[in-house]
Amino acid sequence: MEERIALAKLVIITGMSGAGKTIAVQSLEDLGFFCVDNLPPVLIPKFAELIEQSNGKIGKVALVIDLRGREFFRALTESLHALQENHTISFEILFLDATDSVLVQRYKESRRRHPLAPGGAPLEGIQQERKLLEELRGLASQSIDTSSLKPGQLKEIITSRFTHLGSEGLVLNVISFGFKYGIPIDADLIFDVRFLPNPHYVDTLRPLTGQDPDVYEYVMKWTDTQEFLIKLLDLLHFLIPQYRKEGKSQVVIGIGCTGGKHRSVAIAEYLGRRIGESETETVRVSHRDAERDRR
């Protein structure tokens, strides 16, 4: 059988209500995606036919899918199966999430009612929605936790992850974080660097971050750091081709220390430079918590 060539890329945006789907679709629209908000899942195959009939004029498409019940989930899984079997469109699912407490606060600030609890407390609807979306979250190729993100920060993440959609290389997102603020839920790999000497206990280094040369040199000067980086790079050089073979277009690598300000930032910067030397991968480095105490 002749292999079909994918003519279009489809991103399905879904997730918890209030987690930032509107910002996500606006960000993709700015990247040149043709966007449709709140499309019923049962119409996805028909929409795919329209894309194919455009003869390449519509190459990047984003659909926002809000699930309001189990029948919607069944319709979505059937539609995705139809895409795989009958169409030339490749797709991925972007799932947006946030903690219950953050979602409740957002509903209070906006004075909106949760769609699954129009007459009750927002938390009831949030918990019900989370159960409905549990299986779909497991199918997502990408997940973003927006709990600690401002709208501009979410837009930056969306832009960095989807600017190179369709490129041949693998996009690696290296993110530093602080364990005391929680592990990034969208990370594919997590590495704990809390065993390294901590610049926090050096008075002159405490106010700085791992992006400052003095902190960076302090973290890098130890024998344990150098040995760890050799082993870590060796592991990543093995894993990256395996992820590419599997068909992944994005890999998120989380580097964590206690507060996400010194050690994890320095290690993430190092990885960004070393892995970025490759001509086959695109590397993005971000620091989730480096400026948190200053804010």
Coordinates of C-alpha atoms in Angstrom, one line a residue:
M1 CA 0.0 0.0 0.0
E2 CA 1.3 3.4 -0.9
E3 CA 2.2 5.5 2.1
R4 CA 0.2 8.7 2.5
I5 CA 1.9 12.0 3.0
A6 CA 0.5 14.2 5.7
L7 CA -0.6 17.5 4.1
A8 CA -1.8 19.3 7.1
K9 CA -1.1 19.6 10.8
L10 CA -3.9 19.6 13.3
V11 CA -3.6 20.7 17.0
I12 CA -6.6 19.8 19.2
I13 CA -6.7 22.1 22.3
T14 CA -8.6 20.8 25.2
G15 CA -8.4 20.6 29.0
M16 CA -9.9 22.1 32.1
S17 CA -12.3 25.0 31.8
G18 CA -10.4 28.1 33.0
A19 CA -7.0 26.7 32.3
G20 CA -6.2 29.0 29.3
K21 CA -7.6 27.5 26.2
T22 CA -8.7 30.9 24.8
I23 CA -5.1 32.2 25.2
A24 CA -3.7 29.1 23.6
V25 CA -5.9 29.4 20.5
Q26 CA -5.2 33.1 20.2
S27 CA -1.4 32.3 20.4
L28 CA -1.7 29.7 17.6
E29 CA -3.8 32.1 15.5
D30 CA -0.9 34.5 15.8
L31 CA 1.4 31.8 14.4
G32 CA -0.7 31.4 11.3
F33 CA -3.0 28.6 12.4
F34 CA -6.6 28.5 11.1
C35 CA -8.5 28.2 14.3
V36 CA -12.0 27.1 15.2
D37 CA -13.3 27.4 18.7
N38 CA -15.6 24.9 20.4
L39 CA -16.1 22.6 17.5
P40 CA -18.3 19.5 18.3
P41 CA -16.1 16.5 18.2
V42 CA -18.4 14.6 15.8
L43 CA -17.7 17.2 13.1
I44 CA -13.9 16.7 13.2
P45 CA -13.9 14.1 10.3
K46 CA -16.1 16.5 8.1
F47 CA -13.8 19.3 8.9
A48 CA -10.8 17.2 7.9
E49 CA -12.4 16.7 4.5
L50 CA -12.7 20.4 4.0
I51 CA -9.0 20.8 4.9
E52 CA -8.0 18.2 2.4
Q53 CA -10.2 19.8 -0.3
S54 CA -8.3 23.1 0.2
N55 CA -5.4 21.5 -1.7
G56 CA -2.8 22.7 0.8
K57 CA -4.1 26.2 1.3
I58 CA -4.9 25.3 4.9
G59 CA -1.8 23.7 6.3
K60 CA -2.0 24.4 10.1
V61 CA -5.2 24.1 12.0
A62 CA -6.1 24.4 15.7
L63 CA -9.5 23.2 17.1
V64 CA -10.7 24.0 20.6
I65 CA -12.7 21.1 22.0
D66 CA -14.7 21.5 25.3
L67 CA -16.0 18.3 26.7
R68 CA -19.3 18.5 28.5
G69 CA -20.1 14.8 29.1
R70 CA -19.0 11.3 28.3
E71 CA -20.8 11.3 25.0
F72 CA -18.5 14.0 23.8
F73 CA -15.5 11.9 24.8
R74 CA -16.8 8.9 22.9
A75 CA -17.4 11.2 19.9
L76 CA -13.9 12.6 20.1
T77 CA -12.2 9.2 20.3
E78 CA -14.2 7.9 17.3
S79 CA -13.3 11.1 15.3
L80 CA -9.6 10.7 16.1
H81 CA -9.7 7.1 15.0
A82 CA -11.4 8.2 11.8
L83 CA -8.6 10.8 11.2
Q84 CA -6.0 8.1 11.5
E85 CA -7.7 5.6 9.3
N86 CA -9.2 7.8 6.5
H87 CA -7.3 11.1 6.3
T88 CA -3.9 12.5 5.5
I89 CA -3.9 14.9 8.5
S90 CA -1.5 14.4 11.4
F91 CA -2.7 15.6 14.7
E92 CA -1.7 16.1 18.3
I93 CA -3.6 16.9 21.5
L94 CA -2.6 19.8 23.7
F95 CA -4.1 19.5 27.2
L96 CA -4.2 22.6 29.5
D97 CA -4.5 22.1 33.2
A98 CA -4.3 23.9 36.5
T99 CA -4.8 23.1 40.2
D100 CA -8.3 23.1 41.6
S101 CA -7.5 26.0 43.9
V102 CA -6.2 28.2 41.0
L103 CA -9.3 27.3 38.9
V104 CA -11.6 28.2 41.7
Q105 CA -9.9 31.5 42.1
R106 CA -10.1 32.3 38.4
Y107 CA -13.8 31.6 38.4
K108 CA -14.3 33.9 41.4
E109 CA -12.3 36.7 39.7
S110 CA -14.2 36.4 36.4
R111 CA -17.6 35.8 38.2
R112 CA -18.3 33.1 35.7
R113 CA -20.2 29.9 36.5
H114 CA -18.7 26.5 35.8
P115 CA -20.5 24.9 32.9
L116 CA -20.9 21.6 34.8
A117 CA -22.1 23.3 38.0
P118 CA -24.3 26.2 36.8
G119 CA -26.2 26.3 40.1
G120 CA -23.5 25.1 42.5
A121 CA -20.0 25.9 43.7
P122 CA -17.2 26.0 41.1
L123 CA -15.3 23.3 42.9
E124 CA -18.0 20.8 42.3
G125 CA -17.9 21.4 38.5
I126 CA -14.1 21.4 38.4
Q127 CA -13.9 18.0 40.2
Q128 CA -16.6 16.5 37.9
E129 CA -14.8 17.9 34.8
R130 CA -11.5 16.5 36.0
K131 CA -12.9 13.0 36.2
L132 CA -14.4 13.3 32.7
L133 CA -11.1 14.4 31.2
E134 CA -8.9 12.0 33.0
E135 CA -8.6 9.5 30.1
L136 CA -8.3 12.3 27.5
R137 CA -5.4 13.8 29.5
G138 CA -3.6 10.5 29.1
L139 CA -3.9 10.7 25.4
A140 CA -2.4 14.1 25.1
S141 CA 0.9 14.5 23.4
Q142 CA 1.5 17.7 25.3
S143 CA 0.3 19.1 28.6
I144 CA 0.8 22.5 30.1
D145 CA 0.2 23.4 33.8
T146 CA -0.9 27.0 33.8
S147 CA -1.3 27.4 37.5
S148 CA 1.6 29.7 38.0
L149 CA 1.6 31.2 34.5
K150 CA 0.5 34.7 33.5
P151 CA -1.2 35.0 30.1
G152 CA 2.0 36.4 28.5
Q153 CA 4.0 33.5 29.9
L154 CA 1.5 30.9 28.5
K155 CA 1.7 32.6 25.1
E156 CA 5.5 32.4 25.1
I157 CA 5.4 28.7 25.9
I158 CA 2.8 28.1 23.1
T159 CA 4.9 30.1 20.7
S160 CA 8.1 28.2 21.5
R161 CA 6.5 24.8 21.2
F162 CA 4.6 25.3 18.0
T163 CA 6.7 27.7 15.9
H164 CA 8.6 24.8 14.4
L165 CA 5.6 22.5 13.9
G166 CA 6.3 20.4 10.9
S167 CA 10.1 20.6 11.1
E168 CA 12.1 17.5 10.7
G169 CA 14.1 17.9 14.0
L170 CA 12.9 17.2 17.5
V171 CA 12.1 20.2 19.7
L172 CA 13.5 20.0 23.2
N173 CA 12.1 22.2 25.9
V174 CA 14.5 22.4 28.9
I175 CA 12.7 23.9 31.9
S176 CA 14.2 24.7 35.4
F177 CA 11.9 24.6 38.4
G178 CA 11.8 24.5 42.2
F179 CA 10.5 21.4 43.9
K180 CA 8.9 23.4 46.6
Y181 CA 6.6 24.9 44.0
G182 CA 5.7 21.6 42.5
I183 CA 6.9 19.4 39.6
P184 CA 5.9 20.5 36.0
I185 CA 3.1 18.2 35.0
D186 CA 4.1 18.5 31.3
A187 CA 7.7 17.2 31.8
D188 CA 8.6 14.0 30.0
L189 CA 11.9 13.7 32.0
I190 CA 12.7 15.0 35.5
F191 CA 16.2 15.3 36.9
D192 CA 16.8 16.3 40.6
V193 CA 20.0 18.4 41.1
R194 CA 19.5 19.1 44.8
F195 CA 22.5 17.0 45.6
L196 CA 24.8 19.7 44.2
P197 CA 26.4 22.4 46.5
N198 CA 23.8 25.2 47.0
P199 CA 24.7 28.8 46.1
H200 CA 21.9 29.9 48.3
Y201 CA 24.2 29.6 51.3
V202 CA 26.8 32.0 49.8
D203 CA 25.7 35.5 50.8
T204 CA 27.0 37.2 47.6
L205 CA 25.3 34.6 45.4
R206 CA 21.9 34.3 47.1
P207 CA 20.3 37.3 45.3
L208 CA 21.5 36.1 41.9
T209 CA 20.2 33.4 39.6
G210 CA 21.9 30.6 37.7
Q211 CA 22.0 32.8 34.7
D212 CA 24.5 35.1 36.4
P213 CA 28.2 34.1 35.6
D214 CA 29.2 34.0 39.3
V215 CA 26.4 31.5 40.2
Y216 CA 26.9 29.5 37.0
E217 CA 30.7 29.1 37.6
Y218 CA 30.0 28.2 41.3
V219 CA 27.6 25.4 40.3
M220 CA 29.9 24.1 37.5
K221 CA 33.2 24.0 39.4
W222 CA 32.5 20.9 41.5
T223 CA 33.6 17.4 40.5
D224 CA 30.2 16.0 41.2
T225 CA 28.6 18.5 38.8
Q226 CA 31.0 17.6 36.0
E227 CA 30.5 13.8 36.5
F228 CA 26.7 14.3 36.6
L229 CA 26.7 16.3 33.4
I230 CA 28.8 13.7 31.6
K231 CA 26.3 10.9 32.6
L232 CA 23.3 13.1 31.9
L233 CA 24.4 14.1 28.4
D234 CA 25.2 10.4 27.6
L235 CA 21.7 9.4 28.7
L236 CA 20.1 12.2 26.6
H237 CA 22.2 11.4 23.5
F238 CA 20.7 7.8 23.8
L239 CA 17.1 8.9 24.5
I240 CA 16.7 11.6 21.9
P241 CA 17.0 9.3 18.9
Q242 CA 14.6 6.9 20.5
Y243 CA 12.0 9.7 21.0
R244 CA 12.5 10.7 17.4
K245 CA 12.0 7.1 16.3
E246 CA 8.8 6.9 18.3
G247 CA 7.5 9.9 16.3
K248 CA 7.6 12.5 19.1
S249 CA 7.9 16.1 18.0
Q250 CA 8.4 17.6 21.5
V251 CA 10.2 16.5 24.6
V252 CA 10.1 18.5 27.9
I253 CA 13.1 18.0 30.2
G254 CA 12.7 19.3 33.7
I255 CA 15.7 20.2 35.9
G256 CA 14.7 20.8 39.5
C257 CA 16.4 22.1 42.7
T258 CA 14.9 23.4 45.9
G259 CA 13.8 26.9 44.8
G260 CA 14.4 26.8 41.1
K261 CA 16.7 29.8 41.3
H262 CA 20.4 28.7 41.2
R263 CA 21.4 25.1 40.5
S264 CA 18.6 24.0 38.2
V265 CA 18.9 27.2 36.2
A266 CA 22.6 26.8 35.7
I267 CA 22.2 23.1 34.7
A268 CA 19.4 24.0 32.3
E269 CA 21.5 26.7 30.7
Y270 CA 24.3 24.3 30.2
L271 CA 22.1 21.6 28.6
G272 CA 20.6 24.2 26.3
R273 CA 24.0 25.2 25.0
R274 CA 25.4 21.6 24.7
I275 CA 22.3 20.0 23.1
G276 CA 21.7 23.2 21.0
E277 CA 25.0 22.5 19.3
S278 CA 23.2 19.8 17.3
E279 CA 21.9 20.7 13.9
T280 CA 19.0 18.3 14.1
E281 CA 17.3 19.5 17.3
T282 CA 15.7 22.8 18.3
V283 CA 16.3 23.6 22.0
R284 CA 14.3 26.0 24.1
V285 CA 15.3 26.9 27.7
S286 CA 13.0 28.5 30.2
H287 CA 13.1 29.1 33.9
R288 CA 9.8 28.7 35.7
D289 CA 10.7 29.8 39.2
A290 CA 14.0 31.8 38.9
E291 CA 12.4 35.1 39.5
R292 CA 9.5 33.9 41.8
D293 CA 10.9 35.2 45.1
R294 CA 11.5 38.6 43.5
R295 CA 7.9 38.8 42.3

